[in-house]
């Protein structure tokens, strides 16, 4: 029961943040939309920041699930990376249907919204982006072992370029409210990893 | 005098939005920081949206000035594009000193913050991103005429990739509060434009 309430608050907060911004969503909005009183919210999340961090962690859980599902599958490493990018684009389409507009990257949005006054949130976002980059760097290294990617390429830098491209095209997709803006991402990433430096 | 007040309100609003987010900055905050009363603010900017659009336009003016200065200079097109990227990174360093943290791309931040409920702001951001892309596409075309870039490359798609990379690395720089995160941008863009497809 308590678990259900916590989950409802978290899911509601996540949807509200996606549909607008973290700054725009107040604790009152979450209570109203989740039909939970404020005391109960503060029982589970002692501050807006605690709720924000929980939303960030949930977003990362969902991204990690997609990473596990695609990068952890069978097949050549670059094909698995491609499957991840396809899954990401497909997630963006689903979220658009659910929320009425392309929400952009749930993790990147929180990063772009960061202010200098939120060191805790910033630290957690940096960790999450690093963990995401590590997952992609592992695939790049696997591809290097197979000879699919130039062995002299620094895997972490290459993975950061991939994450940066995902973030950048997500900003365009959000601005234009068009998930199709993500279409160039898959060929671009493949070219990036295959090109001679 | 009226012009001064309008300018002070706009500059103050811009600084506040950069240091936090558009959503976080209220009309009251702007009035307080600019030492202008609310009636006066509403005289120049009838709504928060009007003020937000003016901030966006000012951000675009400043970006356009950097584009004019770098892309409009003498020299080979790809060197001018490189000078623009160097200028962008340097602007990020200056803004960090001024604001106490890497603010990210002033245009991309507003795009990332967009909600489905702000069609007017969205439309203007889309226009601005398209104008930015056009400026870069022109340089790519110039480089193609000189034989510096593969003639079969679609200049607009290539320019969108450049803008996406700028946005993506800016998100990383903001998350990590490190303008050095932008360092890979210049070599990446050059490689992107020079690589065979």
Tab-separated table of C-alpha atoms in Angstrom:
chain	number	residue	atom	x	y	z
A	1	UNK	CA	0.000	0.000	0.000
A	2	UNK	CA	2.734	2.422	1.057
A	3	UNK	CA	4.784	1.046	-1.804
A	4	UNK	CA	1.903	1.749	-4.195
A	5	UNK	CA	1.630	5.330	-2.984
A	6	UNK	CA	5.364	5.924	-3.370
A	7	UNK	CA	5.251	4.418	-6.855
A	8	UNK	CA	2.237	6.518	-7.843
A	9	UNK	CA	3.954	9.696	-6.627
A	10	UNK	CA	7.124	8.837	-8.503
A	11	UNK	CA	5.388	7.903	-11.750
A	12	UNK	CA	3.231	11.016	-11.577
A	13	UNK	CA	6.221	13.271	-10.885
A	14	UNK	CA	8.124	11.683	-13.745
A	15	UNK	CA	5.272	12.247	-16.211
A	16	UNK	CA	4.788	15.846	-15.081
A	17	UNK	CA	8.524	16.614	-15.360
A	18	UNK	CA	8.650	15.069	-18.840
A	19	UNK	CA	5.653	17.017	-20.019
A	20	UNK	CA	7.102	20.305	-18.770
A	21	UNK	CA	10.265	20.774	-16.692
A	22	UNK	CA	11.617	19.888	-13.265
A	23	UNK	CA	11.536	23.548	-12.230
A	24	UNK	CA	7.943	23.932	-13.360
A	25	UNK	CA	6.612	20.997	-11.367
A	26	UNK	CA	5.789	21.787	-7.764
A	27	UNK	CA	5.202	19.358	-4.928
A	28	UNK	CA	1.574	20.545	-4.922
A	29	UNK	CA	1.157	19.630	-8.597
A	30	UNK	CA	2.425	16.125	-7.912
A	31	UNK	CA	0.112	15.695	-4.911
A	32	UNK	CA	-2.885	16.913	-6.876
A	33	UNK	CA	-2.194	14.726	-9.928
A	34	UNK	CA	-1.376	11.649	-7.822
A	35	UNK	CA	-4.283	12.321	-5.413
A	36	UNK	CA	-1.951	12.014	-2.450
A	37	UNK	CA	-1.743	14.505	0.385
A	38	UNK	CA	1.368	16.554	1.022
A	39	UNK	CA	2.232	14.888	4.326
A	40	UNK	CA	2.283	11.560	2.584
A	41	UNK	CA	4.516	12.882	-0.210
A	42	UNK	CA	6.950	14.300	2.338
A	43	UNK	CA	6.940	10.960	4.134
A	44	UNK	CA	8.392	9.289	1.027
A	45	UNK	CA	10.278	12.262	-0.388
A	46	UNK	CA	11.410	14.714	2.295
A	47	UNK	CA	12.078	17.483	-0.260
A	48	UNK	CA	11.505	18.382	-3.885
A	49	UNK	CA	15.147	17.524	-4.457
A	50	UNK	CA	14.622	14.020	-3.056
A	51	UNK	CA	11.723	13.579	-5.466
A	52	UNK	CA	13.836	14.991	-8.332
A	53	UNK	CA	16.649	12.551	-7.569
A	54	UNK	CA	14.151	9.671	-7.483
A	55	UNK	CA	12.812	10.756	-10.903
A	56	UNK	CA	16.381	10.897	-12.243
A	57	UNK	CA	17.119	7.427	-10.861
A	58	UNK	CA	13.946	6.038	-12.390
A	59	UNK	CA	14.857	7.582	-15.758
A	60	UNK	CA	18.263	5.968	-15.525
A	61	UNK	CA	16.699	2.592	-14.581
A	62	UNK	CA	14.579	2.733	-17.724
A	63	UNK	CA	17.539	3.739	-19.890
A	64	UNK	CA	19.618	0.985	-18.305
A	65	UNK	CA	16.878	-1.538	-19.062
A	66	UNK	CA	17.047	-0.511	-22.729
A	67	UNK	CA	20.863	-0.729	-22.646
A	68	UNK	CA	20.683	-4.227	-21.082
A	69	UNK	CA	18.113	-5.405	-23.568
A	70	UNK	CA	19.949	-4.154	-26.657
A	71	UNK	CA	23.668	-4.107	-25.811
A	72	UNK	CA	23.334	-7.345	-23.827
A	73	UNK	CA	21.778	-9.215	-26.772
A	74	UNK	CA	23.546	-11.521	-29.239
A	75	UNK	CA	25.228	-10.254	-32.386
A	76	UNK	CA	28.087	-8.004	-33.515
A	77	UNK	CA	28.772	-5.087	-31.107
A	78	UNK	CA	28.015	-2.319	-33.622
A	79	UNK	CA	24.680	-3.935	-34.483
A	80	UNK	CA	23.786	-4.011	-30.791
A	81	UNK	CA	24.689	-0.329	-30.465
A	82	UNK	CA	22.525	0.340	-33.500
A	83	UNK	CA	19.677	-1.576	-31.829
A	84	UNK	CA	20.079	0.622	-28.753
A	85	UNK	CA	19.783	3.783	-30.871
A	86	UNK	CA	16.747	2.343	-32.657
A	87	UNK	CA	15.211	1.515	-29.262
A	88	UNK	CA	15.929	5.029	-28.022
A	89	UNK	CA	14.182	6.564	-31.053
A	90	UNK	CA	11.266	4.214	-30.600
A	91	UNK	CA	11.036	5.155	-26.888
A	92	UNK	CA	10.874	8.820	-27.968
A	93	UNK	CA	7.941	8.027	-30.301
A	94	UNK	CA	6.095	6.164	-27.542
A	95	UNK	CA	6.688	8.990	-25.071
A	96	UNK	CA	5.389	11.466	-27.633
A	97	UNK	CA	2.107	9.540	-27.886
A	98	UNK	CA	1.866	9.336	-24.117
A	99	UNK	CA	2.793	12.966	-23.376
A	100	UNK	CA	1.552	14.835	-26.451
A	101	UNK	CA	4.973	16.049	-27.549
A	102	UNK	CA	8.548	14.796	-27.983
A	103	UNK	CA	9.914	15.122	-24.452
A	104	UNK	CA	13.611	14.950	-25.388
A	105	UNK	CA	16.089	12.837	-23.454
A	106	UNK	CA	14.802	12.415	-19.888
A	107	UNK	CA	18.388	12.544	-18.587
A	108	UNK	CA	19.627	15.322	-20.871
A	109	UNK	CA	16.631	17.518	-20.045
A	110	UNK	CA	17.484	17.376	-16.356
A	111	UNK	CA	21.118	18.198	-17.190
A	112	UNK	CA	20.103	21.152	-19.380
A	113	UNK	CA	17.858	22.424	-16.588
A	114	UNK	CA	20.551	22.252	-13.955
A	115	UNK	CA	21.436	25.422	-12.209
A	116	UNK	CA	24.656	26.226	-10.426
A	117	UNK	CA	22.599	25.959	-7.255
A	118	UNK	CA	21.926	22.237	-7.437
A	119	UNK	CA	25.209	20.469	-6.683
A	120	UNK	CA	23.575	17.227	-5.500
A	121	UNK	CA	21.456	16.807	-8.606
A	122	UNK	CA	24.393	17.785	-10.801
A	123	UNK	CA	26.668	15.189	-9.181
A	124	UNK	CA	24.080	12.463	-9.720
A	125	UNK	CA	23.485	13.481	-13.363
A	126	UNK	CA	27.223	13.426	-14.010
A	127	UNK	CA	27.413	9.907	-12.544
A	128	UNK	CA	24.531	8.721	-14.671
A	129	UNK	CA	25.981	10.189	-17.872
A	130	UNK	CA	29.331	8.568	-17.044
A	131	UNK	CA	27.668	5.194	-16.445
A	132	UNK	CA	25.827	5.500	-19.778
A	133	UNK	CA	29.092	6.421	-21.525
A	134	UNK	CA	30.831	3.413	-19.911
A	135	UNK	CA	28.211	1.043	-21.267
A	136	UNK	CA	28.767	2.361	-24.784
A	137	UNK	CA	32.561	2.394	-24.353
A	138	UNK	CA	32.405	-1.344	-23.506
A	139	UNK	CA	30.678	-2.054	-26.812
A	140	UNK	CA	33.228	0.064	-28.687
A	141	UNK	CA	36.031	-1.964	-27.063
A	142	UNK	CA	34.326	-5.215	-28.042
A	143	UNK	CA	34.107	-3.917	-31.600
A	144	UNK	CA	37.803	-3.022	-31.478
A	145	UNK	CA	38.731	-6.562	-30.364
A	146	UNK	CA	36.853	-7.926	-33.398
A	147	UNK	CA	38.572	-5.436	-35.690
A	148	UNK	CA	35.284	-3.628	-36.471
A	149	UNK	CA	36.534	-0.321	-35.056
A	150	UNK	CA	39.974	1.242	-35.464
A	151	UNK	CA	42.009	0.027	-32.423
A	152	UNK	CA	43.665	3.423	-31.873
A	153	UNK	CA	40.328	5.156	-31.250
A	154	UNK	CA	39.880	6.008	-27.570
A	155	UNK	CA	36.775	4.056	-26.590
A	156	UNK	CA	35.641	6.481	-23.890
A	157	UNK	CA	36.010	9.549	-26.129
A	158	UNK	CA	34.134	7.736	-28.877
A	159	UNK	CA	31.382	6.793	-26.418
A	160	UNK	CA	31.153	10.406	-25.232
A	161	UNK	CA	30.733	11.481	-28.856
A	162	UNK	CA	27.886	8.972	-29.195
A	163	UNK	CA	26.174	10.240	-26.024
A	164	UNK	CA	26.693	13.844	-27.199
A	165	UNK	CA	25.088	13.041	-30.570
A	166	UNK	CA	22.129	11.390	-28.820
A	167	UNK	CA	21.716	14.477	-26.632
A	168	UNK	CA	22.108	16.917	-29.508
A	169	UNK	CA	19.611	15.252	-31.848
A	170	UNK	CA	17.213	14.886	-28.912
A	171	UNK	CA	17.302	18.668	-28.446
A	172	UNK	CA	16.443	19.108	-32.146
A	173	UNK	CA	13.678	16.470	-31.926
A	174	UNK	CA	12.208	18.219	-28.907
A	175	UNK	CA	12.442	21.711	-30.433
A	176	UNK	CA	10.797	20.506	-33.633
A	177	UNK	CA	8.442	18.088	-31.840
A	178	UNK	CA	9.460	15.512	-34.416
A	179	UNK	CA	10.866	12.107	-33.457
A	180	UNK	CA	12.001	11.839	-37.106
A	181	UNK	CA	14.732	14.361	-36.250
A	182	UNK	CA	16.513	11.406	-34.617
A	183	UNK	CA	16.739	9.484	-37.921
A	184	UNK	CA	20.272	10.657	-38.829
A	185	UNK	CA	21.590	9.449	-35.455
A	186	UNK	CA	22.081	5.785	-36.356
A	187	UNK	CA	24.035	6.331	-39.602
A	188	UNK	CA	26.013	9.162	-37.978
A	189	UNK	CA	27.118	7.006	-35.048
A	190	UNK	CA	28.111	4.178	-37.342
A	191	UNK	CA	30.119	6.565	-39.525
A	192	UNK	CA	31.717	8.156	-36.456
A	193	UNK	CA	32.960	4.798	-35.230
A	194	UNK	CA	34.052	3.525	-38.615
A	195	UNK	CA	35.851	6.563	-39.904
A	196	UNK	CA	39.619	6.812	-39.988
A	197	UNK	CA	41.092	9.529	-37.724
B	1	UNK	CA	15.544	56.269	-20.212
B	2	UNK	CA	12.691	53.893	-21.116
B	3	UNK	CA	15.132	52.177	-23.409
B	4	UNK	CA	17.572	51.779	-20.526
B	5	UNK	CA	14.887	50.231	-18.334
B	6	UNK	CA	13.854	47.792	-21.039
B	7	UNK	CA	17.494	46.864	-21.616
B	8	UNK	CA	18.130	46.383	-17.895
B	9	UNK	CA	15.078	44.142	-17.568
B	10	UNK	CA	16.142	42.088	-20.579
B	11	UNK	CA	19.781	41.714	-19.487
B	12	UNK	CA	18.708	40.813	-15.966
B	13	UNK	CA	16.177	38.261	-17.193
B	14	UNK	CA	18.775	36.741	-19.491
B	15	UNK	CA	21.326	36.383	-16.700
B	16	UNK	CA	18.776	34.874	-14.323
B	17	UNK	CA	17.551	32.379	-16.938
B	18	UNK	CA	21.144	31.368	-17.739
B	19	UNK	CA	22.018	30.883	-14.107
B	20	UNK	CA	18.952	28.722	-13.503
B	21	UNK	CA	16.110	28.019	-15.950
B	22	UNK	CA	13.337	29.870	-17.747
B	23	UNK	CA	10.719	28.074	-15.664
B	24	UNK	CA	12.488	28.971	-12.423
B	25	UNK	CA	12.651	32.690	-13.110
B	26	UNK	CA	9.538	34.606	-12.184
B	27	UNK	CA	8.557	38.102	-13.230
B	28	UNK	CA	9.003	39.110	-9.558
B	29	UNK	CA	12.597	37.842	-9.541
B	30	UNK	CA	13.399	39.912	-12.609
B	31	UNK	CA	11.797	43.034	-11.121
B	32	UNK	CA	13.695	42.601	-7.851
B	33	UNK	CA	17.070	41.980	-9.488
B	34	UNK	CA	16.633	44.796	-12.023
B	35	UNK	CA	15.118	47.153	-9.384
B	36	UNK	CA	12.200	47.883	-11.627
B	37	UNK	CA	8.573	47.755	-10.548
B	38	UNK	CA	6.154	45.234	-11.987
B	39	UNK	CA	4.017	47.786	-13.808
B	40	UNK	CA	7.080	48.952	-15.653
B	41	UNK	CA	8.078	45.390	-16.578
B	42	UNK	CA	4.590	44.695	-17.921
B	43	UNK	CA	4.761	47.923	-19.905
B	44	UNK	CA	7.729	46.566	-21.866
B	45	UNK	CA	6.886	42.865	-21.665
B	46	UNK	CA	3.141	42.223	-21.361
B	47	UNK	CA	3.694	38.606	-20.203
B	48	UNK	CA	6.392	36.248	-19.024
B	49	UNK	CA	6.258	34.686	-22.475
B	50	UNK	CA	6.979	38.058	-24.101
B	51	UNK	CA	10.003	38.406	-21.832
B	52	UNK	CA	11.067	34.813	-22.608
B	53	UNK	CA	10.838	35.477	-26.349
B	54	UNK	CA	12.904	38.661	-25.929
B	55	UNK	CA	15.558	36.658	-24.036
B	56	UNK	CA	15.574	34.059	-26.815
B	57	UNK	CA	15.930	36.768	-29.465
B	58	UNK	CA	18.781	38.386	-27.550
B	59	UNK	CA	20.534	35.001	-27.254
B	60	UNK	CA	20.163	34.525	-30.973
B	61	UNK	CA	21.493	38.074	-31.656
B	62	UNK	CA	24.623	37.244	-29.664
B	63	UNK	CA	25.068	33.896	-31.403
B	64	UNK	CA	24.516	35.608	-34.762
B	65	UNK	CA	27.169	38.185	-33.894
B	66	UNK	CA	29.626	35.346	-33.246
B	67	UNK	CA	28.580	33.666	-36.500
B	68	UNK	CA	29.061	36.944	-38.419
B	69	UNK	CA	32.426	37.585	-36.847
B	70	UNK	CA	33.830	34.098	-37.476
B	71	UNK	CA	32.058	32.730	-40.563
B	72	UNK	CA	32.124	36.139	-42.223
B	73	UNK	CA	35.915	36.498	-41.840
B	74	UNK	CA	38.555	35.751	-44.452
B	75	UNK	CA	40.058	32.319	-44.955
B	76	UNK	CA	39.065	28.804	-45.980
B	77	UNK	CA	35.471	27.877	-45.021
B	78	UNK	CA	36.390	24.992	-42.702
B	79	UNK	CA	38.835	27.213	-40.808
B	80	UNK	CA	36.082	29.792	-40.321
B	81	UNK	CA	33.738	27.096	-39.017
B	82	UNK	CA	36.525	26.004	-36.678
B	83	UNK	CA	36.907	29.616	-35.504
B	84	UNK	CA	33.173	29.700	-34.769
B	85	UNK	CA	33.445	26.561	-32.620
B	86	UNK	CA	36.477	28.001	-30.823
B	87	UNK	CA	34.530	31.213	-30.223
B	88	UNK	CA	31.571	29.234	-28.894
B	89	UNK	CA	33.807	27.369	-26.412
B	90	UNK	CA	35.406	30.620	-25.366
B	91	UNK	CA	31.965	32.201	-24.860
B	92	UNK	CA	31.094	29.255	-22.587
B	93	UNK	CA	34.222	29.921	-20.502
B	94	UNK	CA	33.396	33.613	-20.195
B	95	UNK	CA	29.808	32.842	-19.219
B	96	UNK	CA	31.068	30.408	-16.605
B	97	UNK	CA	33.142	33.149	-14.979
B	98	UNK	CA	30.214	35.539	-15.125
B	99	UNK	CA	27.566	33.093	-13.874
B	100	UNK	CA	29.529	30.747	-11.628
B	101	UNK	CA	28.851	27.621	-13.679
B	102	UNK	CA	28.819	26.437	-17.293
B	103	UNK	CA	25.352	27.545	-18.428
B	104	UNK	CA	25.170	25.305	-21.520
B	105	UNK	CA	23.915	26.568	-24.862
B	106	UNK	CA	21.567	29.507	-24.245
B	107	UNK	CA	19.413	28.392	-27.185
B	108	UNK	CA	19.582	24.648	-26.498
B	109	UNK	CA	18.649	25.144	-22.842
B	110	UNK	CA	15.455	26.905	-23.834
B	111	UNK	CA	14.705	24.112	-26.311
B	112	UNK	CA	15.317	21.417	-23.680
B	113	UNK	CA	13.034	23.249	-21.272
B	114	UNK	CA	10.206	23.542	-23.730
B	115	UNK	CA	6.944	21.998	-22.791
B	116	UNK	CA	4.184	20.896	-25.076
B	117	UNK	CA	2.262	23.877	-23.707
B	118	UNK	CA	4.431	26.565	-25.250
B	119	UNK	CA	3.762	26.538	-29.002
B	120	UNK	CA	4.860	30.170	-29.546
B	121	UNK	CA	8.236	29.720	-27.867
B	122	UNK	CA	8.723	26.386	-29.608
B	123	UNK	CA	8.023	27.899	-33.024
B	124	UNK	CA	10.557	30.666	-32.414
B	125	UNK	CA	13.213	28.223	-31.149
B	126	UNK	CA	12.698	26.051	-34.220
B	127	UNK	CA	13.166	29.125	-36.441
B	128	UNK	CA	16.340	30.116	-34.626
B	129	UNK	CA	17.833	26.617	-34.817
B	130	UNK	CA	16.993	26.511	-38.532
B	131	UNK	CA	18.645	29.903	-39.103
B	132	UNK	CA	21.744	28.718	-37.241
B	133	UNK	CA	21.805	25.513	-39.319
B	134	UNK	CA	21.457	27.561	-42.528
B	135	UNK	CA	24.499	29.650	-41.645
B	136	UNK	CA	26.583	26.519	-41.162
B	137	UNK	CA	25.139	24.878	-44.294
B	138	UNK	CA	26.318	27.914	-46.310
B	139	UNK	CA	29.887	27.350	-45.117
B	140	UNK	CA	29.670	23.649	-45.922
B	141	UNK	CA	28.527	24.539	-49.458
B	142	UNK	CA	31.419	26.971	-49.843
B	143	UNK	CA	33.784	24.209	-48.748
B	144	UNK	CA	32.188	21.880	-51.286
B	145	UNK	CA	32.755	24.395	-54.091
B	146	UNK	CA	36.442	24.522	-53.160
B	147	UNK	CA	36.623	20.730	-53.045
B	148	UNK	CA	37.300	20.690	-49.289
B	149	UNK	CA	34.160	18.690	-48.518
B	150	UNK	CA	32.745	15.740	-50.463
B	151	UNK	CA	30.278	17.277	-52.993
B	152	UNK	CA	27.676	14.529	-52.465
B	153	UNK	CA	27.255	15.353	-48.776
B	154	UNK	CA	23.922	17.069	-48.103
B	155	UNK	CA	24.964	20.446	-46.698
B	156	UNK	CA	21.866	20.912	-44.543
B	157	UNK	CA	22.102	17.441	-42.983
B	158	UNK	CA	25.791	18.006	-42.310
B	159	UNK	CA	25.012	21.370	-40.711
B	160	UNK	CA	22.326	19.756	-38.550
B	161	UNK	CA	24.893	17.215	-37.391
B	162	UNK	CA	27.213	20.095	-36.447
B	163	UNK	CA	24.461	21.889	-34.500
B	164	UNK	CA	23.501	18.580	-32.815
B	165	UNK	CA	27.130	17.992	-31.765
B	166	UNK	CA	27.332	21.528	-30.351
B	167	UNK	CA	24.128	20.920	-28.395
B	168	UNK	CA	25.196	17.498	-27.175
B	169	UNK	CA	28.642	18.501	-25.935
B	170	UNK	CA	27.088	21.580	-24.328
B	171	UNK	CA	24.811	19.309	-22.288
B	172	UNK	CA	27.882	17.345	-21.121
B	173	UNK	CA	29.794	20.575	-20.348
B	174	UNK	CA	26.855	21.851	-18.331
B	175	UNK	CA	26.324	18.571	-16.451
B	176	UNK	CA	30.029	18.364	-15.596
B	177	UNK	CA	30.404	22.134	-15.126
B	178	UNK	CA	33.501	21.876	-17.283
B	179	UNK	CA	34.002	23.994	-20.415
B	180	UNK	CA	36.815	21.541	-21.306
B	181	UNK	CA	34.090	19.014	-22.165
B	182	UNK	CA	33.686	21.024	-25.399
B	183	UNK	CA	37.282	20.310	-26.492
B	184	UNK	CA	36.468	17.280	-28.684
B	185	UNK	CA	33.909	19.327	-30.635
B	186	UNK	CA	36.318	21.003	-33.061
B	187	UNK	CA	38.172	17.849	-34.193
B	188	UNK	CA	34.880	15.919	-34.305
B	189	UNK	CA	33.198	18.463	-36.589
B	190	UNK	CA	36.208	18.550	-38.908
B	191	UNK	CA	36.257	14.760	-39.091
B	192	UNK	CA	32.507	14.666	-39.674
B	193	UNK	CA	32.778	16.964	-42.650
B	194	UNK	CA	35.872	15.354	-44.124
B	195	UNK	CA	34.903	11.720	-43.818
B	196	UNK	CA	33.744	9.681	-46.760
B	197	UNK	CA	30.138	8.427	-46.515
